[in-house]
CSV table of C-alpha atoms in Angstrom, one decimal:
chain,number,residue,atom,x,y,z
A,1,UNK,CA,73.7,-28.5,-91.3
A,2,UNK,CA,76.5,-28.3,-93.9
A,3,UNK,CA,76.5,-24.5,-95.0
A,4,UNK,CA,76.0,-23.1,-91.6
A,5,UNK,CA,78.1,-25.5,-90.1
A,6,UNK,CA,75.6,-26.4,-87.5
A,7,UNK,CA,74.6,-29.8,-88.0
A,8,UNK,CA,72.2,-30.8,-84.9
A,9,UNK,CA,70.8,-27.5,-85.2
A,10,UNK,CA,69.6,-28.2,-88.1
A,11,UNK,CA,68.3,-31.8,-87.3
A,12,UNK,CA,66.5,-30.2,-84.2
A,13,UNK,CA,65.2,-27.3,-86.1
A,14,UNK,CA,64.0,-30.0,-89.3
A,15,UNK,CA,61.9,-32.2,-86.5
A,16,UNK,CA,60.6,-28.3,-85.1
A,17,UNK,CA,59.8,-26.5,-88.0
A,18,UNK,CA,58.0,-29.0,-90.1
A,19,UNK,CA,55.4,-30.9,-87.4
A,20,UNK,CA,52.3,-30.0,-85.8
A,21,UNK,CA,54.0,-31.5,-82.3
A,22,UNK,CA,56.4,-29.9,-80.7
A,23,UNK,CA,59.2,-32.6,-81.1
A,24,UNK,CA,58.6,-35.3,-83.8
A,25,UNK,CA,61.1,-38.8,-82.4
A,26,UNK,CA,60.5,-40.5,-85.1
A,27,UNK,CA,61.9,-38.3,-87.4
A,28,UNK,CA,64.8,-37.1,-85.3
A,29,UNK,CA,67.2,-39.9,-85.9
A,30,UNK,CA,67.0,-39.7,-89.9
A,31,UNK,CA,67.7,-36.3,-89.8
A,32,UNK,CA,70.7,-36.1,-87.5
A,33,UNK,CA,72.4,-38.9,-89.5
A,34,UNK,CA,72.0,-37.0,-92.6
A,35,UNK,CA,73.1,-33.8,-91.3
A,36,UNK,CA,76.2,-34.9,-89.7
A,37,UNK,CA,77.2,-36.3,-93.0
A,38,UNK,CA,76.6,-33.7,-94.6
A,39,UNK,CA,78.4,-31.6,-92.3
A,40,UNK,CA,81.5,-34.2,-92.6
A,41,UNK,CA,81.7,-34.8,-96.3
A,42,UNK,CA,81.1,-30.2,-96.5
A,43,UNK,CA,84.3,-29.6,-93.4
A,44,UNK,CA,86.1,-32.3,-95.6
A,45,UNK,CA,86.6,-30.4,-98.2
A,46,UNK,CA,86.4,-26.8,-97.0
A,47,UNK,CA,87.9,-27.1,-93.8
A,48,UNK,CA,86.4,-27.1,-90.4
A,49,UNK,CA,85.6,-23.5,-88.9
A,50,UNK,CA,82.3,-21.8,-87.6
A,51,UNK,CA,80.1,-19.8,-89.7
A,52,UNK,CA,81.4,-16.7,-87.5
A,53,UNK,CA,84.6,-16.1,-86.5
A,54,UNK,CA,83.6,-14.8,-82.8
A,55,UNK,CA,85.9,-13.0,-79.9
A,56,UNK,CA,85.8,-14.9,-77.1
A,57,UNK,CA,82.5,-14.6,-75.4
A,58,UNK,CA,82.1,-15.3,-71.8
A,59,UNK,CA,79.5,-15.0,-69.2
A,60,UNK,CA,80.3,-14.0,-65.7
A,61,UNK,CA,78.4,-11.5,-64.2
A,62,UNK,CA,75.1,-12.6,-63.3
A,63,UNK,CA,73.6,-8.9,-63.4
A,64,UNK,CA,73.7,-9.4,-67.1
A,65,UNK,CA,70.9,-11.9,-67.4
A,66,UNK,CA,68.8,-8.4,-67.0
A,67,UNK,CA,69.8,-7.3,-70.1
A,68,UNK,CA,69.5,-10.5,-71.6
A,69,UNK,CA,66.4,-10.6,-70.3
A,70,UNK,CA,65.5,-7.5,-72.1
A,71,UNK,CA,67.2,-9.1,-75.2
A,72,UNK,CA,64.6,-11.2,-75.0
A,73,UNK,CA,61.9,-9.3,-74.5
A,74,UNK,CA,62.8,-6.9,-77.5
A,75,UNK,CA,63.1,-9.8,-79.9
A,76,UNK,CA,59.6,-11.6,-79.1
A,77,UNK,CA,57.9,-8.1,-79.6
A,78,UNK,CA,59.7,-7.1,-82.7
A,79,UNK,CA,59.2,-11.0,-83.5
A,80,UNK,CA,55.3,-10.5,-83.4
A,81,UNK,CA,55.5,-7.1,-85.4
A,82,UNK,CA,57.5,-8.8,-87.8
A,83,UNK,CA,55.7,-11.6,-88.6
A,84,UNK,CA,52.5,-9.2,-88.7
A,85,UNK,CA,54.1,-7.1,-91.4
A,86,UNK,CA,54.4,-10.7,-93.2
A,87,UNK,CA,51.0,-11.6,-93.2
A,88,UNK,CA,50.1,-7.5,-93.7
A,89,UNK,CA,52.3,-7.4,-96.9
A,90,UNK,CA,51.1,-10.4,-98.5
A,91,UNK,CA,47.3,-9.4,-97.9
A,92,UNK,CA,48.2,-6.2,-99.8
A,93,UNK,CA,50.1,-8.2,-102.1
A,94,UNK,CA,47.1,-10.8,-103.0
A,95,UNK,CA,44.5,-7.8,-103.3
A,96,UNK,CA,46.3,-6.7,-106.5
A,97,UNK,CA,44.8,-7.0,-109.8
A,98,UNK,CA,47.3,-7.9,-111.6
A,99,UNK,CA,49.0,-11.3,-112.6
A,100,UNK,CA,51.3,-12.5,-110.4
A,101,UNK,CA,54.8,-12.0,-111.9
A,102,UNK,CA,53.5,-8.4,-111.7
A,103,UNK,CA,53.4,-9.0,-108.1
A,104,UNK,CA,56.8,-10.5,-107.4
A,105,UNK,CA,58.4,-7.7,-110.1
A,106,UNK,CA,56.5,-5.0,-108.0
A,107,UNK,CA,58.6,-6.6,-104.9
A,108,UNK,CA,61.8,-6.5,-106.4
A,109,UNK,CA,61.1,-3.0,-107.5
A,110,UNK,CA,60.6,-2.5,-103.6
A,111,UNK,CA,63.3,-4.2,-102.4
A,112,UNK,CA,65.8,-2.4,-104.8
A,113,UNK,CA,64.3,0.9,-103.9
A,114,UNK,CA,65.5,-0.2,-100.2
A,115,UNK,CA,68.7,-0.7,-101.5
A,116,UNK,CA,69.1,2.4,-102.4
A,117,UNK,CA,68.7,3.7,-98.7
A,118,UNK,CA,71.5,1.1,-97.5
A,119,UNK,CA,72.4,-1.7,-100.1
A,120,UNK,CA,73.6,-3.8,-96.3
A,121,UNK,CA,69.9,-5.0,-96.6
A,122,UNK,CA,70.5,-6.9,-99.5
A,123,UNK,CA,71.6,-10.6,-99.6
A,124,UNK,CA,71.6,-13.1,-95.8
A,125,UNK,CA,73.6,-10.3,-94.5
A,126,UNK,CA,76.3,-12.8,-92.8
A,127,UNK,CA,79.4,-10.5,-93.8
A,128,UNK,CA,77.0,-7.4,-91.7
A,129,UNK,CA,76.7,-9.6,-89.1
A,130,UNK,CA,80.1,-10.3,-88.7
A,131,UNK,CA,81.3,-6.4,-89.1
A,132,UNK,CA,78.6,-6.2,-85.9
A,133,UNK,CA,80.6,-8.9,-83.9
A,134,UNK,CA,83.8,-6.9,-84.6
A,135,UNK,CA,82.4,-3.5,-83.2
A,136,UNK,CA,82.3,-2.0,-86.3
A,137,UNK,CA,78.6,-0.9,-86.8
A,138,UNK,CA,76.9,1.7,-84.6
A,139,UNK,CA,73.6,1.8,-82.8
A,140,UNK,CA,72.1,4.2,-85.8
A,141,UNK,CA,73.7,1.1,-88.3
A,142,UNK,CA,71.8,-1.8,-86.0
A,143,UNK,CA,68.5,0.1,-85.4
A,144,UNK,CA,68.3,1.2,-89.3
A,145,UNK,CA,69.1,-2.1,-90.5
A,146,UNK,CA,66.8,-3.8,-88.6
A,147,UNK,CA,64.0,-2.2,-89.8
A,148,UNK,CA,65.0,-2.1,-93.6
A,149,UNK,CA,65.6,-6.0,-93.3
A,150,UNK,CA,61.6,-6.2,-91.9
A,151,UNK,CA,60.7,-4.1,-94.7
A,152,UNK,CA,62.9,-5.8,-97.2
A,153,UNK,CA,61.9,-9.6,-96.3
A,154,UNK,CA,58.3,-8.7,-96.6
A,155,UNK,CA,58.7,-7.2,-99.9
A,156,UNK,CA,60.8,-10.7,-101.3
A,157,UNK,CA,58.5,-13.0,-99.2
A,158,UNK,CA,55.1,-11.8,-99.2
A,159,UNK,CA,55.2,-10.7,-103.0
A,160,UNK,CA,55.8,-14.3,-103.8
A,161,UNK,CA,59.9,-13.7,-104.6
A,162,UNK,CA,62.3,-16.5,-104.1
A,163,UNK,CA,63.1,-16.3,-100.4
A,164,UNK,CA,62.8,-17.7,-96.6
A,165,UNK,CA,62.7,-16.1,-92.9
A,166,UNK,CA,65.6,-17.9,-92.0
A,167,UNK,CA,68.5,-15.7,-93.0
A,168,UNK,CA,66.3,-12.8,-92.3
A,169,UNK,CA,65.4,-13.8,-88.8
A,170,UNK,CA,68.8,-14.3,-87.9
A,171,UNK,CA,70.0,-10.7,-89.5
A,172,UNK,CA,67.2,-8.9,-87.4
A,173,UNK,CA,68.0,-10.9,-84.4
A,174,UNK,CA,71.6,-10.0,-84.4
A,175,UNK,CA,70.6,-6.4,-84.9
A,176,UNK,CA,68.4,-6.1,-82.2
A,177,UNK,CA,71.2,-8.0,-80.0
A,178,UNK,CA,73.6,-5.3,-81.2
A,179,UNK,CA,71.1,-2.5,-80.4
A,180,UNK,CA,71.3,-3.9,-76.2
A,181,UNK,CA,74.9,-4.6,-76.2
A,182,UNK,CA,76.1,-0.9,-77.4
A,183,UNK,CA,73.5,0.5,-75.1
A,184,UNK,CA,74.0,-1.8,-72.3
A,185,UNK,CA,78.1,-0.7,-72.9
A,186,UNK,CA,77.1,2.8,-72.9
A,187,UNK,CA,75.7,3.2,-69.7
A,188,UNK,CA,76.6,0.0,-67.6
A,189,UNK,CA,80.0,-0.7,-68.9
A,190,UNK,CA,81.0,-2.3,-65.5
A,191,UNK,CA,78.3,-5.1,-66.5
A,192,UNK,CA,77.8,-5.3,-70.5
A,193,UNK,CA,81.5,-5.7,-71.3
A,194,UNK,CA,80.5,-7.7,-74.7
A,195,UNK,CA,78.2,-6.6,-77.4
A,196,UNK,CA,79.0,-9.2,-79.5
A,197,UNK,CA,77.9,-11.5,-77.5
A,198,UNK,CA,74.1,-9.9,-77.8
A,199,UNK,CA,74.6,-10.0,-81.2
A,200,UNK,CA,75.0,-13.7,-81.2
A,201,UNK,CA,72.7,-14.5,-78.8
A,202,UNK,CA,70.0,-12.2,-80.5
A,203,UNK,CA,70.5,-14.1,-83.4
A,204,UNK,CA,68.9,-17.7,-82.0
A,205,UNK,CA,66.3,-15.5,-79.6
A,206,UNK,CA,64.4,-13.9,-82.6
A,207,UNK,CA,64.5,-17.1,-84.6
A,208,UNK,CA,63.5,-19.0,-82.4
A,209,UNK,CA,60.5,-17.2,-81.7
A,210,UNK,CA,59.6,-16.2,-85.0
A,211,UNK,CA,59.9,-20.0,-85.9
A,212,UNK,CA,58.5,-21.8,-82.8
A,213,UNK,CA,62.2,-23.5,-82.5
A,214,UNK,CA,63.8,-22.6,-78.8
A,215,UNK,CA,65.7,-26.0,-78.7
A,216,UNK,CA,66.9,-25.2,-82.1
A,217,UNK,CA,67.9,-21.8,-81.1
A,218,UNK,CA,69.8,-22.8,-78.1
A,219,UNK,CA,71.8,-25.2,-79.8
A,220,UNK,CA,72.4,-22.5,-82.6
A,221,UNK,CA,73.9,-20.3,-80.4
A,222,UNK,CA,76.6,-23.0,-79.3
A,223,UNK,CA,77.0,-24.2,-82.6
A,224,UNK,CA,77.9,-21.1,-84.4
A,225,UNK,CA,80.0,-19.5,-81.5
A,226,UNK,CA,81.9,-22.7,-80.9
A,227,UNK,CA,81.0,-22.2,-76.8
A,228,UNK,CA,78.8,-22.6,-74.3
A,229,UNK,CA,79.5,-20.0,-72.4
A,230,UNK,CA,76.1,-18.3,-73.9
A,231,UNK,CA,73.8,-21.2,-72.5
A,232,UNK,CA,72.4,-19.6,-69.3
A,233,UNK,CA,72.0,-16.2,-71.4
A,234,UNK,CA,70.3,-18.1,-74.0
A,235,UNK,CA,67.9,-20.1,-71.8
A,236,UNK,CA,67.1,-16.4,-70.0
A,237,UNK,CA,65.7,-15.2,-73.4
């Protein structure tokens, strides 16, 4: 709630990711007093700002929900691939015989030889993400990284490395979002006047189906943007 600057996100997403149900009460009101105190005491000292800094994203053309729709559609599918490619990668992984630090070296000796390709795939890949919202990747850049971020998460994750699906999820997401957007521009400028805005939206679509959170995703998406202009977009994907 602090670092990402999205406190009832993450209150939403903690009562989401962590229970059986689908929404946990109980624990909901624990969790949104510590994050927004966390987030206060954090903006105290640092200043208040969003974790992006975002042009000013608007939606008014309803003919874009199509392409949002197809936002959406891309990121459950790559979502399920992804998520595959996990549980693939970690079979492999577990099948070795060798001891396990052996493993997680063998996945940082993949994940570097991935760096090599495009050293963008290192890291959460926030400052990537935010050269994407200023127009300054192209649809090679989004498609390529994409893919090495797939490959590069399962080689941290599934080895048994130090790492999560969170950043990840959100750096795929946003990749996929940018993928739409440019094309969407490209042919249909009249409609898709905003790639950035796919980007963004992207983002909470993929995480939220890779981690069963869609309420949490929704309020990402307002949280990190600073508007709700992306809500009906959001609720299409």
């Amino acid at each position: 709630g602090a670092i990402l600057r999205a406190p009832l996100d993450a209150a939403i997403a903690s009562v989401q990711v962590l229970y059986r149900a689908d929404f946990v009460s109980e624990a909901l009101i624990p969790c949104v007093i510590s994050s927004f105190v966390a987030y206060s005491l954090y903006m105290a000292v640092f200043g208040f700002s969003h974790l992006f800094i975002l042009p000013d994203l608007l939606f008014i053309d309803v003919r874009e929900l199509f392409f949002y729709l197809i936002l959406g559609v891309l990121c459950a599918t790559v979502g399920i691939f992804y998520v595959k490619i996990l549980r693939l990668t970690r079979a492999l992984f577990n099948r070795l015989p060798v001891p396990r630090y052996w493993i997680v070296c063998g996945g940082g000796l993949l994940l570097g030889l991935l760096a090599f390709v495009d050293p963008r795939v290192l890291g959460a890949g926030f400052d990537v993400l935010q050269q994407g919202l200023h127009g300054e990747l192209s649809l090679r850049a989004f498609l390529a990284l994409a893919l090495l971020k797939i490959l590069a998460s399962s080689c941290t994750v599934s080895s048994g490395g130090s790492g999560g699906v969170f950043g990840p999820s959100l750096f795929i997401g946003g990749m996929l979002g940018g993928v739409v957007g440019l094309i969407g521009q490209q042919y249909f400028p009249d409609i898709v006047q905003q790639p950035a805005a796919y980007i963004v939206v992207g983002m909470a679509s993929f995480f939220g189906a890779v981690a069963n959170t869609p309420l949490a995703a929704l309020i990402l998406v307002i949280e990190i943007s600073g508007s709700s202009h992306l809500l009906a977009p959001l609720l299409d994907v």
